Amino acid sequence: SFSSNEAAHANFDGWLKEALSLDVLNYSVRGGGLNSSLLLYFVSKEYREKKQSLMVWEMPSYLRFGGSSLWREIVPAAVGDCKGTDKEMYSDDISLSSEKENIFDDDAWEDFNDKAGKGDGYYLVLSFDKDLDKSAKLEAMAGEKKLLNVNLSHSNRMGENLSYFVDMGPNFTMDKVSLSLNKKDVGRTVTVRACKY
């Protein structure tokens, strides 16, 4: 909030520019939560084309920095969407016709497992055709055991229909990955991509 580019802000980036005699790229989001600015930056043209040499991340002292849910999205977002690269292990467009939808069918798992290397780390990129009205839940199962239960939500202050990134861990041993949706979000289409780090 204190770093934002709004008219009444504290000109923190201006102060940095003057004090350091360096250009400053400001991606802060007022009221956007802990990870909004990072997500916007990691999917930006500036990040893809020129990695910055130093990053300053404002974070209120009352928030917990080590939360795994934060890193589960931030780390793969920094790596980026693997579309069209040799890191793309699987991709499919799925029409979401019910409130709970399996997003990998048996053929997809067989194809994925044929390509997957043992011990490689993987992440999913989920891109919806339009913003979700409410948050969705991604669930991963191995038999009857629940391995992941991830809430997919972005701050409405980000102003863009951003993709969701989900780290799947070092061993992609799930046999079912499903999305649970709010009723208003049934009918959307999602592109699901599995990427190798």
Short mmCIF file of N, CA and C in Angstrom, two decimals, residues 4 28 49 59 70 107 125 127-128 145 155 168:
data_model
loop_
_atom_site.label_atom_id
_atom_site.label_comp_id
_atom_site.label_asym_id
_atom_site.label_seq_id
_atom_site.Cartn_x
_atom_site.Cartn_y
_atom_site.Cartn_z
N SER A 4 2.52 1.97 -3.54
CA SER A 4 1.70 2.01 -4.74
C SER A 4 1.85 3.31 -5.52
N SER A 28 3.74 -2.58 -7.36
CA SER A 28 2.95 -2.72 -6.13
C SER A 28 1.46 -2.62 -6.43
N GLU A 49 11.63 -10.32 -20.36
CA GLU A 49 12.66 -9.82 -21.26
C GLU A 49 13.94 -9.38 -20.57
N MET A 59 6.45 -5.90 2.71
CA MET A 59 5.60 -6.89 3.35
C MET A 59 5.33 -6.48 4.79
N LEU A 70 1.87 -19.56 -0.17
CA LEU A 70 2.47 -18.45 -0.92
C LEU A 70 3.48 -18.98 -1.93
N ASP A 107 -6.09 -41.30 -20.18
CA ASP A 107 -5.14 -41.20 -21.29
C ASP A 107 -4.11 -40.10 -21.03
N VAL A 125 -0.16 -25.00 -14.78
CA VAL A 125 -0.59 -23.66 -15.14
C VAL A 125 -2.05 -23.79 -15.59
N SER A 127 -5.28 -21.68 -16.94
CA SER A 127 -5.70 -20.41 -17.54
C SER A 127 -7.18 -20.50 -17.90
N PHE A 128 -8.00 -19.69 -17.24
CA PHE A 128 -9.43 -19.69 -17.50
C PHE A 128 -9.76 -18.69 -18.60
N LYS A 145 -5.96 -41.27 -0.97
CA LYS A 145 -5.20 -40.29 -0.18
C LYS A 145 -5.18 -38.92 -0.87
N SER A 155 -6.53 -11.63 -5.96
CA SER A 155 -7.16 -10.40 -5.51
C SER A 155 -7.87 -9.72 -6.68
N MET A 168 3.44 -28.84 -7.89
CA MET A 168 2.92 -30.18 -7.60
C MET A 168 3.91 -31.03 -6.83
#
